Coordinates of C-alpha atoms in Angstrom, one line a residue:
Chain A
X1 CA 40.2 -12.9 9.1
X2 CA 37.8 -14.4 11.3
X3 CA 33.8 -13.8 11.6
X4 CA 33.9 -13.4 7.5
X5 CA 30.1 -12.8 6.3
X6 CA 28.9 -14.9 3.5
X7 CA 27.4 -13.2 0.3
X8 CA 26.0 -16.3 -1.5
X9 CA 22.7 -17.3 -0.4
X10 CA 19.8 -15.5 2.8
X11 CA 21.4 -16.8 5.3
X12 CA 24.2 -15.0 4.9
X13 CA 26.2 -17.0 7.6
X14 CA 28.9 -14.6 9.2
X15 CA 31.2 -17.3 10.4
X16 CA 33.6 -17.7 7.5
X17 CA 37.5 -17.7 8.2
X18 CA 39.1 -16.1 5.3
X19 CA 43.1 -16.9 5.1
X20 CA 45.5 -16.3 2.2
X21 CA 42.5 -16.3 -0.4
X22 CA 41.3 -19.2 1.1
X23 CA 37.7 -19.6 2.9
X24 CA 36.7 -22.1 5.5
X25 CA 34.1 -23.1 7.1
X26 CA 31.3 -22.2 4.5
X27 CA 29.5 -24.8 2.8
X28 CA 29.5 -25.4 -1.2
X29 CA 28.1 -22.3 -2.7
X30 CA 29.8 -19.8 0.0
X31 CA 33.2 -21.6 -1.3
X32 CA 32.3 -21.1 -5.0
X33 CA 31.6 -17.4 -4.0
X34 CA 34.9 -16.9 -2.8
X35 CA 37.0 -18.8 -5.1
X36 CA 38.8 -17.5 -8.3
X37 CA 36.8 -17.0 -11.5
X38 CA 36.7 -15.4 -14.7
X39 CA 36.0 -11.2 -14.3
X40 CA 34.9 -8.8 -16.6
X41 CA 38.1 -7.1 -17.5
X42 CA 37.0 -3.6 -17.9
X43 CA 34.4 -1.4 -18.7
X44 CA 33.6 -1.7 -22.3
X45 CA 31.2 0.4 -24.8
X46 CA 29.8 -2.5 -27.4
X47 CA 32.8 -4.4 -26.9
X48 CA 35.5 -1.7 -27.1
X49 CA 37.7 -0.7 -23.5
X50 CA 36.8 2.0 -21.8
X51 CA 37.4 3.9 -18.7
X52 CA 35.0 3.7 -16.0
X53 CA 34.0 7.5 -16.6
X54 CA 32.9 7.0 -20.5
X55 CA 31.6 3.8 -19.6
X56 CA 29.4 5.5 -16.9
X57 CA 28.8 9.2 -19.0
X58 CA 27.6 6.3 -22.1
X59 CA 25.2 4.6 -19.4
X60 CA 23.6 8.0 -17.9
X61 CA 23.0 9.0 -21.5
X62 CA 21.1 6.1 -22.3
X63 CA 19.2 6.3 -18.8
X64 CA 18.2 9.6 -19.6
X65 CA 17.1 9.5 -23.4
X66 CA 15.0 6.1 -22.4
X67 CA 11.7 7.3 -22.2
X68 CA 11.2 4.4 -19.6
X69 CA 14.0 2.5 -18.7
X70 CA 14.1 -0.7 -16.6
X71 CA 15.9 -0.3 -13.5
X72 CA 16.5 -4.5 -12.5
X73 CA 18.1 -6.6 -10.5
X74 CA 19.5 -5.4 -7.3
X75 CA 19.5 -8.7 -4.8
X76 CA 23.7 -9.4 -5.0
X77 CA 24.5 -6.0 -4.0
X78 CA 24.8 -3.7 -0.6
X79 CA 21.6 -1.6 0.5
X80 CA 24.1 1.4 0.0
X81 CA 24.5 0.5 -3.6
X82 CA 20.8 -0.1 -4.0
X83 CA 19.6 3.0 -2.8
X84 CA 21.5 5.1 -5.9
X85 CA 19.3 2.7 -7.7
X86 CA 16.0 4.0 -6.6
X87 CA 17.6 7.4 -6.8
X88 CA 18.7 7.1 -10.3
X89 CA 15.1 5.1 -11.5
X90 CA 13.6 8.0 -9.9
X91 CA 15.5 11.0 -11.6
X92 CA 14.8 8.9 -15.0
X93 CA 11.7 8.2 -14.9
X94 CA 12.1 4.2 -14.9
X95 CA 11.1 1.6 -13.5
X96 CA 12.8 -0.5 -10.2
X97 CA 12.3 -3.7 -10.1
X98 CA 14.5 -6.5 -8.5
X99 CA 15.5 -10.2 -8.2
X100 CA 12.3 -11.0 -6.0
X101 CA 9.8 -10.2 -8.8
X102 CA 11.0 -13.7 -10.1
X103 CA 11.1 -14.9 -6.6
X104 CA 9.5 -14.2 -3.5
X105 CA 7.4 -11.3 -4.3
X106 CA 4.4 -13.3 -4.4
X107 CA 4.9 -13.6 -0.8
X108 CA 4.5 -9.7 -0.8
X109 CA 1.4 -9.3 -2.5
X110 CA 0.5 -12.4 0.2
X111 CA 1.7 -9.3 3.0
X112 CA 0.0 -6.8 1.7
X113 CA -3.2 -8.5 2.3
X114 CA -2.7 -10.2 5.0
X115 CA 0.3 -9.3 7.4
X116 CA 2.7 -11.9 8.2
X117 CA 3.3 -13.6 11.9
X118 CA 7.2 -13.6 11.2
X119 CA 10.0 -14.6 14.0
X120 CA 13.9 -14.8 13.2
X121 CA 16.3 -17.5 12.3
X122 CA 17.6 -17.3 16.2
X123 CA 13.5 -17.8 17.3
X124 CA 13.3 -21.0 15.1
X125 CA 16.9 -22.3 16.0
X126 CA 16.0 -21.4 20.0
X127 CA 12.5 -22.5 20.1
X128 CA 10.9 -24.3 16.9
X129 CA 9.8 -28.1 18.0
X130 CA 8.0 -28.4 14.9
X131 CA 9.6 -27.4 11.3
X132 CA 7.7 -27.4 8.1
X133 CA 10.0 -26.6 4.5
X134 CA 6.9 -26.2 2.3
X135 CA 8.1 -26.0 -1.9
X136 CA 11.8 -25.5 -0.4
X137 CA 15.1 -27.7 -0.8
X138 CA 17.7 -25.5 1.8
X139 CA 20.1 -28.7 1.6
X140 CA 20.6 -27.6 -1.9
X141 CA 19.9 -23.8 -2.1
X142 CA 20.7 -22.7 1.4
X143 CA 23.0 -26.1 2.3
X144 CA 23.9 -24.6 6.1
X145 CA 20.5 -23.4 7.4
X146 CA 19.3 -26.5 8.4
X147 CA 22.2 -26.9 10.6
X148 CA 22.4 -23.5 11.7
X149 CA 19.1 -23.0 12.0
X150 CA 16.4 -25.2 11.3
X151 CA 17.1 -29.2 11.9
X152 CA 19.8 -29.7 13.4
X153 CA 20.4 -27.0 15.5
X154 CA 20.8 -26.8 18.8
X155 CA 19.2 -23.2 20.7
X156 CA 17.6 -22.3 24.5
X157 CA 14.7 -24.9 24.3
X158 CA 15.6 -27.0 21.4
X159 CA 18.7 -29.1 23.1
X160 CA 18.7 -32.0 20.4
X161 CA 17.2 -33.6 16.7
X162 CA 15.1 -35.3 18.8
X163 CA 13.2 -32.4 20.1
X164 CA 12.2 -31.0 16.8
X165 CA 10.1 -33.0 13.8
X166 CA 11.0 -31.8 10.3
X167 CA 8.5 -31.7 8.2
X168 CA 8.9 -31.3 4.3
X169 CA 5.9 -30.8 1.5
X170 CA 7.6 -31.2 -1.9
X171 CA 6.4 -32.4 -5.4
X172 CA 10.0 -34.1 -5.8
X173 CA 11.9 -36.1 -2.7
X174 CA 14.5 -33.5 -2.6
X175 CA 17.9 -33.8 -0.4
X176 CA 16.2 -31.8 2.0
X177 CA 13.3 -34.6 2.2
X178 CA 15.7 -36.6 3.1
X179 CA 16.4 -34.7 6.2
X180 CA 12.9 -35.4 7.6
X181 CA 10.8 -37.1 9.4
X182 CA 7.8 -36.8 7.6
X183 CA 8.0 -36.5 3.9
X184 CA 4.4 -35.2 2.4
X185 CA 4.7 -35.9 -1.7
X186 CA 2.0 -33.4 -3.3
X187 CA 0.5 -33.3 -6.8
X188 CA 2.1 -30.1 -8.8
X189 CA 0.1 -27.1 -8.0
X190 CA -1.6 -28.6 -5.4
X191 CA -0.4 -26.0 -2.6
X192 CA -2.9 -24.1 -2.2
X193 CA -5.4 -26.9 -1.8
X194 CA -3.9 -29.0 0.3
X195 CA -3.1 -25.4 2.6
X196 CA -7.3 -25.4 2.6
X197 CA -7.6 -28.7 3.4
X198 CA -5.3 -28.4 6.3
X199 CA -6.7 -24.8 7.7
X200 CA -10.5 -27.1 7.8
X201 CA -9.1 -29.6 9.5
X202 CA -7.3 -27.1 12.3
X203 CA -11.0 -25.7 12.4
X204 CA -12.7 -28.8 13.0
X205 CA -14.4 -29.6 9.7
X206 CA -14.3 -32.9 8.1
X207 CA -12.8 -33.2 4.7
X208 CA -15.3 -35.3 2.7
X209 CA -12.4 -36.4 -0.1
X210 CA -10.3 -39.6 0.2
X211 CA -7.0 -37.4 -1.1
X212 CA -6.3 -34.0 -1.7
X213 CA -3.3 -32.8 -4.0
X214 CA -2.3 -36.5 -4.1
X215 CA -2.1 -36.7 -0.6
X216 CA -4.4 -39.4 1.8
X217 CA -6.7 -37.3 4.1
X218 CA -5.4 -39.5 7.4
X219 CA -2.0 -37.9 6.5
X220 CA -3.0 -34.4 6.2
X221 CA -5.3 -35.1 9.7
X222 CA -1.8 -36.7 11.2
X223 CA 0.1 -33.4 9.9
X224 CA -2.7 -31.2 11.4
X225 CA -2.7 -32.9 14.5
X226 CA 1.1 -32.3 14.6
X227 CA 0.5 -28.5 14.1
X228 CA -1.7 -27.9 16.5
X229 CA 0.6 -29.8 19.0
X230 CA 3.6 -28.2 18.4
X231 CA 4.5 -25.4 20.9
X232 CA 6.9 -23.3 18.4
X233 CA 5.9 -24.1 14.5
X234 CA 7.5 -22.5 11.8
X235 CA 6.9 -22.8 8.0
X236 CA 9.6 -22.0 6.0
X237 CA 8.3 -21.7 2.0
X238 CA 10.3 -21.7 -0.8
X239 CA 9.6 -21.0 -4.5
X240 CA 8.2 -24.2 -4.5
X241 CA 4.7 -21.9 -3.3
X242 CA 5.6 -18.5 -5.3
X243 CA 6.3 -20.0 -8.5
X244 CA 3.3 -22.2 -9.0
X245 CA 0.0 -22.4 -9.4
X246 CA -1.9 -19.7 -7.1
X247 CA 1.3 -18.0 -6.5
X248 CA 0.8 -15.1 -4.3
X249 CA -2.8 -17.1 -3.0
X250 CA -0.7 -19.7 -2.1
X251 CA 1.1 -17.6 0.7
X252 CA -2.0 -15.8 1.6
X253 CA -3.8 -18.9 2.2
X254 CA -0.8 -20.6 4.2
X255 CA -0.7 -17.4 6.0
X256 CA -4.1 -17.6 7.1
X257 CA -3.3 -21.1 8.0
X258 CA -1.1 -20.2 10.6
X259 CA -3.1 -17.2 11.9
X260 CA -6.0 -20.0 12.4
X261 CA -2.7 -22.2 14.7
X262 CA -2.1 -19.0 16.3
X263 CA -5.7 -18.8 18.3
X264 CA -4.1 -22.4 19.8
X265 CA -0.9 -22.2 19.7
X266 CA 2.8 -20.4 18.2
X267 CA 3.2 -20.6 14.7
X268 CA 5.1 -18.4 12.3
X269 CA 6.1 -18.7 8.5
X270 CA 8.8 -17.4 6.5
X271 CA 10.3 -17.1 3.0
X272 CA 13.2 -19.2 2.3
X273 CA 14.7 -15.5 0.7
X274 CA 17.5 -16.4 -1.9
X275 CA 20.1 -14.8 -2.8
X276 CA 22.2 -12.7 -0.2
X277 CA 20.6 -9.2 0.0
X278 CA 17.5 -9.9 -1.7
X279 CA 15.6 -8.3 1.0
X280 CA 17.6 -5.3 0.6
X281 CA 16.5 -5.4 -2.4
X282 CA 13.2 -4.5 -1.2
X283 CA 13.5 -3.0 2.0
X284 CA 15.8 -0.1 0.7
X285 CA 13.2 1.1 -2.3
X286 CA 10.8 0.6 0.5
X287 CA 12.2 3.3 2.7
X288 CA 12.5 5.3 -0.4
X289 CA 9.3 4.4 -2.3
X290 CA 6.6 3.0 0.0
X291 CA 7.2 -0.4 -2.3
X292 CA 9.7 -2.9 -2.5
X293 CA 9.6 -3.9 -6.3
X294 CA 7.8 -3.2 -9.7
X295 CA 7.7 0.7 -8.9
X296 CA 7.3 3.1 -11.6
X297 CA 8.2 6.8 -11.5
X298 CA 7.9 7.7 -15.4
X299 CA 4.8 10.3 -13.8
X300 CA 7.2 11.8 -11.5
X301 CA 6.2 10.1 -8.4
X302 CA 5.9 6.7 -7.3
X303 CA 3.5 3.8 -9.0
X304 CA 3.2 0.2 -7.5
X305 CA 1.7 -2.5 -9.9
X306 CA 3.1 -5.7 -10.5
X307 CA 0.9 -6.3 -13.9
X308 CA 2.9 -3.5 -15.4
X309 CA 5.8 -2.7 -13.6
X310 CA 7.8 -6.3 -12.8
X311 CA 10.7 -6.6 -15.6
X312 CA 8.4 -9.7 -16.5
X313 CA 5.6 -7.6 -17.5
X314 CA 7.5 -4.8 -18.5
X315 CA 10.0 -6.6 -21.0
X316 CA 7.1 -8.9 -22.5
X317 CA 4.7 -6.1 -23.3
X318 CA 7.4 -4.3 -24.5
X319 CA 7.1 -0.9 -22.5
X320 CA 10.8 -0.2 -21.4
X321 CA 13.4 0.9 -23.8
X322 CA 16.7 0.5 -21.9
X323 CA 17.8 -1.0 -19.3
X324 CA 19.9 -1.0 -16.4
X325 CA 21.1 -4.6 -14.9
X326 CA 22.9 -4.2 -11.5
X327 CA 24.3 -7.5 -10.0
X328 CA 21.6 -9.8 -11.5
X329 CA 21.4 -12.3 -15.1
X330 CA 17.7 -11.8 -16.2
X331 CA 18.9 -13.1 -19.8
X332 CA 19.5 -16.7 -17.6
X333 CA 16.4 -16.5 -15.8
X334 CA 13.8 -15.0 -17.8
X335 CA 11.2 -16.5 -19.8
X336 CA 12.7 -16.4 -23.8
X337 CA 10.1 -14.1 -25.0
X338 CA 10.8 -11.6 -22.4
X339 CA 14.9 -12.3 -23.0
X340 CA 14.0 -11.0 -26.9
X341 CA 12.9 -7.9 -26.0
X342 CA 16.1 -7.0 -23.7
X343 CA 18.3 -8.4 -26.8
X344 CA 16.1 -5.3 -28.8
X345 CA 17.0 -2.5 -26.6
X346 CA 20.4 -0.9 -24.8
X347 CA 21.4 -2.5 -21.9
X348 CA 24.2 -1.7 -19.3
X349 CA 25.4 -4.0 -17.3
X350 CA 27.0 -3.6 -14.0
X351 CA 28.5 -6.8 -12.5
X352 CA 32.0 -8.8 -11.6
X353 CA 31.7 -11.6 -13.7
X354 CA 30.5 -12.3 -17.5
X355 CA 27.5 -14.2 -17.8
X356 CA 24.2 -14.3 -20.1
X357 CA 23.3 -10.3 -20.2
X358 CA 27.3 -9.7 -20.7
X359 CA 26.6 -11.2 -24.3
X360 CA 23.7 -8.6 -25.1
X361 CA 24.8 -5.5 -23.2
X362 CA 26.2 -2.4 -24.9
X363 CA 27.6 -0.9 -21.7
X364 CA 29.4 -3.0 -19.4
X365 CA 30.8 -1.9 -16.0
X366 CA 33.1 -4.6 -14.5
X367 CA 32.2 -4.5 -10.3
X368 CA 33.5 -5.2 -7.4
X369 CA 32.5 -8.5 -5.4
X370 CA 30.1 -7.4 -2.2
X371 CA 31.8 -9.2 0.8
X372 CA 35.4 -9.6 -0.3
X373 CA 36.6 -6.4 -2.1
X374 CA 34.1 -4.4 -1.4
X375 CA 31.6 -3.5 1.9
X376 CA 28.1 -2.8 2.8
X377 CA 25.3 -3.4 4.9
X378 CA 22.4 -6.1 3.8
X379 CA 19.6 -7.7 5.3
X380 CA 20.2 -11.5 5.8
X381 CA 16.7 -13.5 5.3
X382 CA 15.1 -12.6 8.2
X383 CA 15.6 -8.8 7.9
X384 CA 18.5 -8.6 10.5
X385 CA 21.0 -6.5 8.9
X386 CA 24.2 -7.8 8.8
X387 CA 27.6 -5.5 7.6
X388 CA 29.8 -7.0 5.1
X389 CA 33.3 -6.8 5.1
X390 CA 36.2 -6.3 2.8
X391 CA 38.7 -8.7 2.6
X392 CA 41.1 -8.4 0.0
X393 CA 42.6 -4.6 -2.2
X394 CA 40.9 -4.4 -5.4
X395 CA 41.1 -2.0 -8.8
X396 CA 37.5 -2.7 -9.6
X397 CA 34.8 0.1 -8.6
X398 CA 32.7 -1.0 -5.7
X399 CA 28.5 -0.7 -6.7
X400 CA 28.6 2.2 -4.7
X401 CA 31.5 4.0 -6.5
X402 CA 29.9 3.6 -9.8
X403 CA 26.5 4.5 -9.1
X404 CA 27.5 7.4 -7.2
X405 CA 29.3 8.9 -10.3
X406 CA 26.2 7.7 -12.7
X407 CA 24.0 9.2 -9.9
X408 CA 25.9 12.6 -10.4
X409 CA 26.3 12.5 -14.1
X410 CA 22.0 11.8 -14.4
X411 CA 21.3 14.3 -11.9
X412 CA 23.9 17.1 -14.2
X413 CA 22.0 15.7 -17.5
X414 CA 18.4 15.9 -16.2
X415 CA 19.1 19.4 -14.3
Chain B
X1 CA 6.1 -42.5 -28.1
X2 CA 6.3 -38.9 -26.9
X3 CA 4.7 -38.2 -23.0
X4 CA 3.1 -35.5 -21.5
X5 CA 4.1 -34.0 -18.8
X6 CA 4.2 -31.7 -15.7
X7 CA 7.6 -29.4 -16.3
X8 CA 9.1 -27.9 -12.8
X9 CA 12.2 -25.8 -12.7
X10 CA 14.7 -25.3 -9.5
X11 CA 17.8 -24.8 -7.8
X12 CA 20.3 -27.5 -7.7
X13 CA 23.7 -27.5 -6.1
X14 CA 26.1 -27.4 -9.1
X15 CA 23.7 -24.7 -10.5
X16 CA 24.6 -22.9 -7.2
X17 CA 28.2 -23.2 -7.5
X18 CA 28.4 -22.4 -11.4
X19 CA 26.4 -19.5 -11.3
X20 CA 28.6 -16.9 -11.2
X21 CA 30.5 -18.5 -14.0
X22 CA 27.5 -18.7 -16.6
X23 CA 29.9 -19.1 -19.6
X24 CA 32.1 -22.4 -18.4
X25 CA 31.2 -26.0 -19.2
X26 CA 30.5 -26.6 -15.5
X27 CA 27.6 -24.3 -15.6
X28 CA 26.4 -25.7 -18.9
X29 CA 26.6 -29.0 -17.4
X30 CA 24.3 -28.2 -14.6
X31 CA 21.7 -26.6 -16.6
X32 CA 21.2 -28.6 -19.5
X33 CA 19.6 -31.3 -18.5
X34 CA 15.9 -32.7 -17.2
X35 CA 15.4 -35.4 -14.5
X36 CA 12.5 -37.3 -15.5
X37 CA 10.6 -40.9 -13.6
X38 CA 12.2 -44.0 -14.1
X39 CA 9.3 -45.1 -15.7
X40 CA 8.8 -42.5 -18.0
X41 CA 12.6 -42.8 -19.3
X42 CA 12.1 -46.8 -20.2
X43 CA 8.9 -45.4 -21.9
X44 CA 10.8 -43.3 -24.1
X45 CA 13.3 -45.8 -25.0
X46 CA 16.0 -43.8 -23.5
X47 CA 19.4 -44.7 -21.8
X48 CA 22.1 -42.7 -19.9
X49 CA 23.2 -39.3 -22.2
X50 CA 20.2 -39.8 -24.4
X51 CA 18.8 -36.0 -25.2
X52 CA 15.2 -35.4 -25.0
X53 CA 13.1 -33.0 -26.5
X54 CA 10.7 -30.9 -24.7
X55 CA 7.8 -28.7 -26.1
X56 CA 5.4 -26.6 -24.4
X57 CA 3.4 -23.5 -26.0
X58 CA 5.9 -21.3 -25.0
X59 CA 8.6 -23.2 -26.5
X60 CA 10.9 -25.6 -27.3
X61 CA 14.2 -26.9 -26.3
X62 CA 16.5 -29.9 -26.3
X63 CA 18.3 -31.5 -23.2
X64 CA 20.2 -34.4 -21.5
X65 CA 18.3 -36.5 -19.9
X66 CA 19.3 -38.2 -16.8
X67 CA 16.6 -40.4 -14.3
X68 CA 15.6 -38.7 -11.1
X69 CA 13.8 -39.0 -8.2
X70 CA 10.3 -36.9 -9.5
X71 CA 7.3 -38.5 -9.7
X72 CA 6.2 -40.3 -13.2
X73 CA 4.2 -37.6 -15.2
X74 CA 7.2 -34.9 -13.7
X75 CA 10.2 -33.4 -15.6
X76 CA 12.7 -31.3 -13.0
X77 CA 15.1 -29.2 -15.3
X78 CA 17.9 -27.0 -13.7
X79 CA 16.6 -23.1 -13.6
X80 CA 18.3 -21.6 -15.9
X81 CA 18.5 -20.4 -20.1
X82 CA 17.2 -24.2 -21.1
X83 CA 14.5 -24.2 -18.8
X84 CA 13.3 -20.3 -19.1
X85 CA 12.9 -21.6 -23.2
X86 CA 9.7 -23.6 -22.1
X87 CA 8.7 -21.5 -19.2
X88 CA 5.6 -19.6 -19.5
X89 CA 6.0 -15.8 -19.5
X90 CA 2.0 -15.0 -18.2
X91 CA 2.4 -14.0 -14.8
X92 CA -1.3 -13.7 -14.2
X93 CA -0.7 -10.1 -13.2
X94 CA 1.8 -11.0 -10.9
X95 CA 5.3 -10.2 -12.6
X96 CA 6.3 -14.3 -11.6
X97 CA 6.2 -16.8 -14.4
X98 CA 5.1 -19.7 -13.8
X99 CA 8.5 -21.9 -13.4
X100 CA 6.9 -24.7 -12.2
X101 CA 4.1 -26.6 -13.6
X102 CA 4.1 -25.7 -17.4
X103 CA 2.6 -28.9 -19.2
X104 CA 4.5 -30.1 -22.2
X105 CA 5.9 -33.1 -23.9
X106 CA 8.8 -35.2 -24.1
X107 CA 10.0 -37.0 -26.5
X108 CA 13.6 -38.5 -27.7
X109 CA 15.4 -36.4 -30.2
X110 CA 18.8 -37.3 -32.1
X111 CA 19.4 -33.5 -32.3
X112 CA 21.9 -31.8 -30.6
X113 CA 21.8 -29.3 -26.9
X114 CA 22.8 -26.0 -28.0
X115 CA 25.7 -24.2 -25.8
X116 CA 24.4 -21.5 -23.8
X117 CA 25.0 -19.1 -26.4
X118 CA 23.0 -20.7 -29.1
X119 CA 20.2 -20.8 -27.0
X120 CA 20.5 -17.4 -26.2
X121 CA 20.9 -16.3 -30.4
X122 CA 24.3 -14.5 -29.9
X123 CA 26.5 -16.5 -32.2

């Protein structure tokens, strides 16, 4: 099968060829995706086999004697799958929250206030002469982009690497930094400054300081200067920005750095968006909610408030008592302290494989994988949705299948 | 001598490609260890398979430690269950931890890098 989407990283790349179980064409992580590896066997009750009915009539109970259940994870699965999810959280009274609160979502709260002059992957691959990855390593994360896409990519204006300078700003001199032709090494934390810096200097002002962020003032003057030259700029900005110092400020201020290149020139900036449907994730309970993550609906209707509702917040200060885990490891990738409290209370799991939140959940519900036995629609990183196919016959319940039936069984429990 | 430091968490490529298979030896491989500055890993006396230990307020944990190309001052670790034992769980009212720039200190240890499911306390 030709024109095979890939349902690894955001860029969701929808050239794999996909022949007796083998892929091609995909780069490192779309291979590991498709390979072989250990599955959940079945659905499982605290360790005993089950069928997927009790395994799903056990889950709904739990949901629905929780008096606030966590609804998390979300970003590996179809938008058709997610939006049972918001359905169920609502008829429960949980809480949704998903992949990005630990991610991107910072970039939101940067939205929110500010708006965001966004293009797509096909503007930057046809038009960007000047490329900045700001706090993002794509060689490693999302290893085809920058061919694809980004650096050495070939589109309508953009004819060769020679017509496009790569820019990357990075604490370490990742793969990626490798790739460029100017390498900017910051001070940890130092984003948001050196983003200031930079918007004064595209304004005309004169920075008085002989470095900012550990970075010589003729640099960040040379970098400016590049900006305001460029005739199609692009930031890309990985969790390098959302998960450090300033966090969401960081985006809001880079944001209203390229507004400020915008009264000159085109600029755009974009999040480096992770895993495969991770702006699914957030679009779907949009449509739904009015919000794409931390949304609480224990009063019946829905609340947005990342202090309280992010699994973060919720599992630290305690206020969930059961949770629902749908294609997503939060015992991996959460802080410990917020890992103890989800080892306290009843989780269900729904996911192919075994991993860290297998070993603390008391329902398990072995899934089908998105993109080779089972189908959907998702939104690759730059919101274009993209339909995923099924490649191969499967006994596992697809996402769908198994949160339709817990969907029923809540809705028959709650009345 | 123990140092302080600057901790920063990531992606890496072989965390990529294990990460759907959380309980192999791959993935364990590719999550528990640190990259730390030349410099720094002379300082601590260290040489190639050496385990470090790293403490921060919100934790403590015990890794490999390999050189890597992060400034002196700057420990990289794998994200992942070794990393998430230092990270800090205030968001600031955001919902995000902060996973990278968590001061701490590093210092050489003799003891041992628990398997995944030590360090998460189920066996």
């Amino acid at each position: 099968m030709e024109n095979v989407v890939c349902t690894f990283c955001g860029s969701v790349c929808d050239d794999g060829v996909f022949e007796n179980g083998d892929i091609r064409r995909l780069c490192a992580l779309g291979k590991s995706k498709f390979s072989k590896k250990e599955r959940i066997k079945a659905p499982m009750i605290d360790g005993k086999e089950v069928s997927y009915e009790e395994a799903i009539e056990k889950a709904a109970e739990i949901l629905v004697e929780a008096k606030r259940p966590l609804l998390y994870g979300w970003a590996s699965t179809v938008n058709e799958a997610i939006r049972l999810g918001v359905l169920i959280a609502e008829k429960v009274g949980g809480i949704y929250d998903q992949c990005a609160s630990v991610c991107h979502a910072p970039g939101t709260l940067a939205l929110i206030e500010e708006g965001v002059p966004g293009g797509t992957l096909g503007s930057v691959k046809n038009r960007a002469d000047v490329v900045i990855f700001w706090g993002a390593n794509p060689v490693e994360a999302h290893p085809r982009h920058p061919t694809r896409y980004s650096v050495m990519a070939k589109g309508l204006l953009i004819k060769d690497r020679k017509d496009r300078k790569v820019v990357v700003i990075d604490v370490r001199e990742t793969k990626t930094a490798k790739l460029a032709d100017i390498f900017v090494q910051i001070k940890p934390g130092y984003d948001y400054a050196i983003i200031s810096a930079l918007r004064a200097i595209v304004k005309g002002e004169k920075i008085e300081a002989d470095e900012v962020g550990g970075v010589p003032v003729e640099k960040l003057y040379e970098l400016a200067e590049l900006m305001m030259n460029a005739k199609y700029g692009v930031i890309f900005y990985g969790l390098g920005v959302t998960q450090s110092r300033g966090r969401d400020r960081n985006v809001e201020n880079a944001i209203k750095l390229v507004q400020q290149l915008n009264r000159k020139t085109r600029w755009i900036i974009w999040p480096m968006r992770g895993h495969y449907n991770v702006v699914g994730a957030g679009e779907v309970p949009a449509w739904e909610a009015g919000y794409q993550y931390a949304i609480d609906f224990s009063r019946g209707y829905p609340r947005f408030s990342p202090a309280e509702f992010t699994a973060v917040e919720a599992l630290v200060r305690r206020d969930c008592d059961a949770a629902l885990i749908v294609a997503s490891d939060p015992a991996a990738h959460f802080p410990r302290k917020a890992v103890e409290h989800l080892k306290k209370i009843p989780v269900i799991q729904i996911d192919p494989h075994p991993n860290l939140t297998t070993l603390l959940s008391n329902v398990v519900i072995p899934s089908a994988i998105a993109g080779l036995e089972a189908e959907g629609s998702v939104y690759r990183m730059d919101g274009i949705v993209l339909r995923v196919k099924k490649l191969v016959e499967t006994e596992y319940w697809s996402d769908v299948q198994i949160l339709e039936k817990m969907y029923e069984v809540v809705v028959k429990r709650v009345g | 001598m123990p140092i302080e430091v600057e901790i920063i968490t990531g992606r890496t490529i072989d965390q990529g490609k294990t990460v759907d298979e959380k309980l192999t030896e791959e993935y364990f491989k590719a999550v528990s260890y640190c990259e730390l500055n030349e410099e720094d890993f002379k300082a601590l006396g260290l040489k190639e398979g050496d385990r470090v230990k790293i403490k921060t307020e919100f934790g403590e944990v015990v890794v490999f430690a390999k050189i890597g190309s992060v400034p002196k001052g700057v420990v990289f670790i794998p994200m992942g269950p070794y990393a998430n034992q230092i990270t800090s769980d205030d968001t600031d009212g955001t919902g995000m931890p902060l996973f990278k720039g968590v001061r701490g200190i590093v210092e050489k240890t003799e003891e041992n890098v628990k398997s995944v499911k030590e360090i998460l306390g189920v066996e």
